[in-house]
Short mmCIF file of C-alpha atoms in Angstrom, two decimals:
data_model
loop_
_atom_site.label_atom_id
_atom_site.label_comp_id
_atom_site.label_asym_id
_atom_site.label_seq_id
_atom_site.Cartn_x
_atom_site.Cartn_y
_atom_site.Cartn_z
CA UNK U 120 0.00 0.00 0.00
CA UNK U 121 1.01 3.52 -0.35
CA UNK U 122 2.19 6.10 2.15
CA UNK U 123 3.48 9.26 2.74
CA UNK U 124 5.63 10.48 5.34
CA UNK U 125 5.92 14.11 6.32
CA UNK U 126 8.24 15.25 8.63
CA UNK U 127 7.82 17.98 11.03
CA UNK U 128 4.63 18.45 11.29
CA UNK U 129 5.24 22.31 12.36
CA UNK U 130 8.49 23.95 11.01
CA UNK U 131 8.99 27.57 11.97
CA UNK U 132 11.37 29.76 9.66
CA UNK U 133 12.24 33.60 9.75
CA UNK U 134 11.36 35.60 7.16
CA UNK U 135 14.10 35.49 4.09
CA UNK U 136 15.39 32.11 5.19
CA UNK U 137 15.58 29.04 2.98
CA UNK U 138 12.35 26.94 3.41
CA UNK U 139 12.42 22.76 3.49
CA UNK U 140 9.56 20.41 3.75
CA UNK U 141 10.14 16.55 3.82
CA UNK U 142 7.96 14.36 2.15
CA UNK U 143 9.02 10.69 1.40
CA UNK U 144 6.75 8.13 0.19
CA UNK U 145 6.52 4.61 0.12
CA UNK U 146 5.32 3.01 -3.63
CA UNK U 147 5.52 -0.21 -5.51
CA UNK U 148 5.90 1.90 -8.86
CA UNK U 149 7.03 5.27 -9.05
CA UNK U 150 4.19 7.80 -8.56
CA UNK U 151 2.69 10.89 -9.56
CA UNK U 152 3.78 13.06 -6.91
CA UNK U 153 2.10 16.70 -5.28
CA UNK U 154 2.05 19.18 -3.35
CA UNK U 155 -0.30 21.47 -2.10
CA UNK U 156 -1.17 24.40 -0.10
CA UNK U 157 -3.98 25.07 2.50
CA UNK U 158 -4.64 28.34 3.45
CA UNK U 159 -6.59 28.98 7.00
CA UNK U 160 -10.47 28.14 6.11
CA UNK U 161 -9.68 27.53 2.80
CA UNK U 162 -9.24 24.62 -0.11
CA UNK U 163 -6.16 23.03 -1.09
CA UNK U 164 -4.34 24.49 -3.94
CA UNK U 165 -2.01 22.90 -6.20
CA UNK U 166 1.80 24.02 -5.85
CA UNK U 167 3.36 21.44 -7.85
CA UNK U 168 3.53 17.66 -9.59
CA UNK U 169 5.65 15.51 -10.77
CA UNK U 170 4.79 13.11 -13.53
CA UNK U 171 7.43 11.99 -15.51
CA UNK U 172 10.74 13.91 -17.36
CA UNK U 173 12.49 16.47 -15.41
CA UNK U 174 13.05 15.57 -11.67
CA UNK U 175 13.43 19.51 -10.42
CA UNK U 176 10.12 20.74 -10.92
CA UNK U 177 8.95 24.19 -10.35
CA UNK U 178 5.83 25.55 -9.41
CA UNK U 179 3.94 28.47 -8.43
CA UNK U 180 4.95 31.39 -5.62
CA UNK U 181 8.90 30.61 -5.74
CA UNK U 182 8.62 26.98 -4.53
CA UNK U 183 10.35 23.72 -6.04
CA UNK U 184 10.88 19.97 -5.35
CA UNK U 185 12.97 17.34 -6.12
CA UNK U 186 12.28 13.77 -7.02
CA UNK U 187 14.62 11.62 -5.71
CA UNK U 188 13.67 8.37 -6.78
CA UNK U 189 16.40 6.12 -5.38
CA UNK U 190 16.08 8.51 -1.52
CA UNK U 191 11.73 8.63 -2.54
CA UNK U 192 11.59 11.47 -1.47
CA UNK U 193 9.99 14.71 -2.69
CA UNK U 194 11.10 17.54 -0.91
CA UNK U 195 9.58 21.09 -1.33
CA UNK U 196 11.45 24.17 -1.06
CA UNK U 197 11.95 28.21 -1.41
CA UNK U 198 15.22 29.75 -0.86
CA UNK U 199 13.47 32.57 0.80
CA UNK U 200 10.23 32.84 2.84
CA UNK U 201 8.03 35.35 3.06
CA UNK U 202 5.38 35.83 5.60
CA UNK U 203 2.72 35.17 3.30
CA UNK U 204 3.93 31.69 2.85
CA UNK U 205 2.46 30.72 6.23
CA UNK U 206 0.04 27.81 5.78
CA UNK U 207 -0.19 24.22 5.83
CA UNK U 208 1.60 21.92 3.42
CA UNK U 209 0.27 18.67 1.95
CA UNK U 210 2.70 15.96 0.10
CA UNK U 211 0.41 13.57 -1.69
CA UNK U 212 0.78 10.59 -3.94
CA UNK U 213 -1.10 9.02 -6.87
CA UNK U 214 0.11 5.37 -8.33
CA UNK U 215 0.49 4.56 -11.63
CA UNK U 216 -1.98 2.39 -13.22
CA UNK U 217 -4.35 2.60 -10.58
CA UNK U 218 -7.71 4.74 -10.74
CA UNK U 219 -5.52 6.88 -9.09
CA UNK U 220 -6.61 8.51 -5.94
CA UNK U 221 -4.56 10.84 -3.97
CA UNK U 222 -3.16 9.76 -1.03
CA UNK U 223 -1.93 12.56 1.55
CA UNK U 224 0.23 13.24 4.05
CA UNK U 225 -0.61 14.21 7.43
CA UNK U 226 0.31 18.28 6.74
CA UNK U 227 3.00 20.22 7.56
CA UNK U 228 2.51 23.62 9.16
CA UNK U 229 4.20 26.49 8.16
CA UNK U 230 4.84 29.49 10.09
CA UNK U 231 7.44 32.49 9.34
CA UNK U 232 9.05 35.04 11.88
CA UNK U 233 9.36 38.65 11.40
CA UNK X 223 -13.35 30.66 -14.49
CA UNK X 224 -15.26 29.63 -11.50
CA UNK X 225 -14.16 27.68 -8.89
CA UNK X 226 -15.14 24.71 -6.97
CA UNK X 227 -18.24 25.68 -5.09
CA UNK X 228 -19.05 24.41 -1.84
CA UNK X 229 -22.50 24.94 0.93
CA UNK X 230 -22.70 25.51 3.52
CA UNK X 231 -19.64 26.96 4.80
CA UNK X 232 -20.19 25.29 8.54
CA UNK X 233 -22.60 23.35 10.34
CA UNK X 234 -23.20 22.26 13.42
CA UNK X 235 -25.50 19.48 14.72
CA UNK X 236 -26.32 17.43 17.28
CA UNK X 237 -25.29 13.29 17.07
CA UNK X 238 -28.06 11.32 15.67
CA UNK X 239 -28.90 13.61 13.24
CA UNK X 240 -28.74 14.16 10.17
CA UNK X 241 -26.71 16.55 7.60
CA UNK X 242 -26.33 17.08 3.58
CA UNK X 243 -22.95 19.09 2.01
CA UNK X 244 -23.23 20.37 -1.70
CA UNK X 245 -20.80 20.97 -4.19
CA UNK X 246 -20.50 22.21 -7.83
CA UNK X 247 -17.88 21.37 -9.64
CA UNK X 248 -15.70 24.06 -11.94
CA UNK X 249 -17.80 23.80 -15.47
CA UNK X 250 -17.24 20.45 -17.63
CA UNK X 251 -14.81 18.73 -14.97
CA UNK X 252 -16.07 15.53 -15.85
CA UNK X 253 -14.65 13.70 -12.20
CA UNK X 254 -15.68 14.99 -8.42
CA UNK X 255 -14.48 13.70 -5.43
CA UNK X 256 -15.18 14.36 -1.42
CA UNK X 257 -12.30 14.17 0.92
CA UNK X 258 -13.11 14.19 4.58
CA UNK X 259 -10.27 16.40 6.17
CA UNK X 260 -10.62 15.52 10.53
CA UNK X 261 -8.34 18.01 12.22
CA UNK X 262 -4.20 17.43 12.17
CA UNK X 263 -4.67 15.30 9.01
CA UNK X 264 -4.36 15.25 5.30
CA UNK X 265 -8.26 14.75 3.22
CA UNK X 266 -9.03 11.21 3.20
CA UNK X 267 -10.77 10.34 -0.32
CA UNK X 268 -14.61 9.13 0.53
CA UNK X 269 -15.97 9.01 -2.57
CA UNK X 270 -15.39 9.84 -6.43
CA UNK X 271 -17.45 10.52 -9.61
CA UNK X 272 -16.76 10.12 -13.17
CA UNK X 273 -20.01 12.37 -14.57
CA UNK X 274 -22.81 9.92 -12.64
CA UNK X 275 -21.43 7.36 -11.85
CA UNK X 276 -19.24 6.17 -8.62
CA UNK X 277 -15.50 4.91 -9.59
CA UNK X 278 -14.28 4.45 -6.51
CA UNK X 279 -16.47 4.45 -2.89
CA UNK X 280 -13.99 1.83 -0.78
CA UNK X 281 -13.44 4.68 1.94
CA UNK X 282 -17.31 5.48 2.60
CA UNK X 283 -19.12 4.42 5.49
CA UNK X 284 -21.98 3.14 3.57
CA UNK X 285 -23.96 2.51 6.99
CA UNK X 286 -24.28 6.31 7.36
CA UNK X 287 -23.18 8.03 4.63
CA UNK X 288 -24.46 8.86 1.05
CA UNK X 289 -23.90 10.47 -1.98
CA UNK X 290 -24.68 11.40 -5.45
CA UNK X 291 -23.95 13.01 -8.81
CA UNK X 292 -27.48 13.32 -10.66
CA UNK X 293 -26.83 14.66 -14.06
CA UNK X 294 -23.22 14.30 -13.98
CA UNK X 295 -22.54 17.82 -12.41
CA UNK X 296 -23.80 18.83 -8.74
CA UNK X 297 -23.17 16.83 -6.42
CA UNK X 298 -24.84 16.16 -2.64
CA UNK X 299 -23.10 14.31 0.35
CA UNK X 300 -25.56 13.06 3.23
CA UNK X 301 -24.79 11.88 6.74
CA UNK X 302 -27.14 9.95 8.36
CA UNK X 303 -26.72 9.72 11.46
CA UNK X 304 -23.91 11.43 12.23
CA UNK X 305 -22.06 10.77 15.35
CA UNK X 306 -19.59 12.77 16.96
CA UNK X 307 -15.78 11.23 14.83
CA UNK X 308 -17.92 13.06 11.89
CA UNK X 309 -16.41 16.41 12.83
CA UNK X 310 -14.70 17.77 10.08
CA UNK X 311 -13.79 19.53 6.79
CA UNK X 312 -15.45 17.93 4.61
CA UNK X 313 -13.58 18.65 0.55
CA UNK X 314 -14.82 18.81 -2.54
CA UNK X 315 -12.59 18.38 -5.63
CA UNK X 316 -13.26 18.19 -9.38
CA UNK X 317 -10.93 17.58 -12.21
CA UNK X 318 -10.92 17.71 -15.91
CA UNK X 319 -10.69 13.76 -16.68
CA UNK X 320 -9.48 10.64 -14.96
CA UNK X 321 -6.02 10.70 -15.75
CA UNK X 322 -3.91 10.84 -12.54
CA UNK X 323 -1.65 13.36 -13.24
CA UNK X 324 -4.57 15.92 -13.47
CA UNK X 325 -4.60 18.33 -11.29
CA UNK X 326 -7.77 18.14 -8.61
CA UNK X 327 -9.32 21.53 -7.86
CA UNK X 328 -10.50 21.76 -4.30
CA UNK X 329 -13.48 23.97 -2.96
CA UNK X 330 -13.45 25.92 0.43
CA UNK X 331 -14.26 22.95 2.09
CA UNK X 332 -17.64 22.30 5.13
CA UNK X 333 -16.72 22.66 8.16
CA UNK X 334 -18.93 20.27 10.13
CA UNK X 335 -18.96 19.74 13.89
CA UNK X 336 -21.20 17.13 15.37
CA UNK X 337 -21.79 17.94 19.22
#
């Protein structure tokens, strides 16, 4: 069955510093891989994915991750917060040649320091 | 183009009774879904559409829970009855097709708390 693992499930940063959020997943077959955003009383939001070809993939507000097949991992990151990056962080997986659903991580909260 | 729409924004009942979420998708997203989201955890799929009919309903906890996708576009979720592990956020999501790269488009969410 599939999993994913977030670490930290609060990580505090100042504001300008380098942010990292660990998500490693467990899969038979490589994955589809996400991530996603969640604003206070509101939806998720797509950040990023992963499907196949490039492993550095880029997505909206600044932030990137990494596939790391051979570490399965898919960390996200910024090189520099900013205080309107505080929110919670979801890492979530879809298998291949399944119907597909995603399955998330527990969250990651972010929070940024004056 | 309009989001995922989602009513109501919260609710609160009483256990034992009973309580209906609905959700329209973003126009001609063929596939819905409703996550339940309980507090200090990621959604948990319950149920998902392709148009009007159910692909996948493993996660849903057909003893109390319901729901449906007349005419392939709104879509209602019941609880009945609901007992008190009900509270949360529940999520709707819609997508394009069925592919699993596609990216899901999520709605404000419920907010449901079950005293």
């Amino acid at each position: 069955a599939q999993s994913v693992t977030q670490l930290g499930s609060h990580v505090s940063v100042s504001e300008g510093a380098l942010v990292l959020l660990r998500c490693n997943y467990s899969s038979s077959v490589p994955p589809y891989l996400f991530w996603y955003v969640q604003y206070p009383n509101q939806g998720l939001q797509l950040l990023l994915k992963y499907t196949t070809g490039a492993t550095l993939v880029k997505g909206i507000n600044g932030f990137e991750a990494e596939f790391k097949k051979s570490e399965t991992s898919f960390h996200l990151t910024k090189p520099s917060a900013h205080m309107s990056d505080a929110a919670e962080y979801f890492c979530a997986v879809t298998k291949r040649g399944s119907q597909g659903n995603l399955i998330f991580g527990k969250g990651t909260k972010l929070s940024v320091k004056p | 183009e309009a989001g995922v729409a989602q009513s109501p924004r919260y609710k609160i009942i009483e256990k034992r009774q009973s309580v209906a979420f609905w959700c329209n998708p973003i126009s001609g997203h063929a596939t819905l879904y409703w996550y339940q989201q309980i507090l200090g955890q990621g959604p948990k799929l319950l149920i998902q559409f392709q148009n009007n009919g159910v692909v996948d309903d493993s996660q849903l906890p057909k003893d109390r829970f319901s729901a449906e996708r007349l005419k392939g576009v709104d879509s209602t979720l019941k609880i009945q009855p609901a007992k008190l592990e009900d509270s949360a956020v529940y999520l709707c999501a819609s997508s394009s097709g069925q592919l699993l790269q596609e990216t899901q488009y999520f709605g404000p969410g419920t907010r449901l708390l079950v005293l």
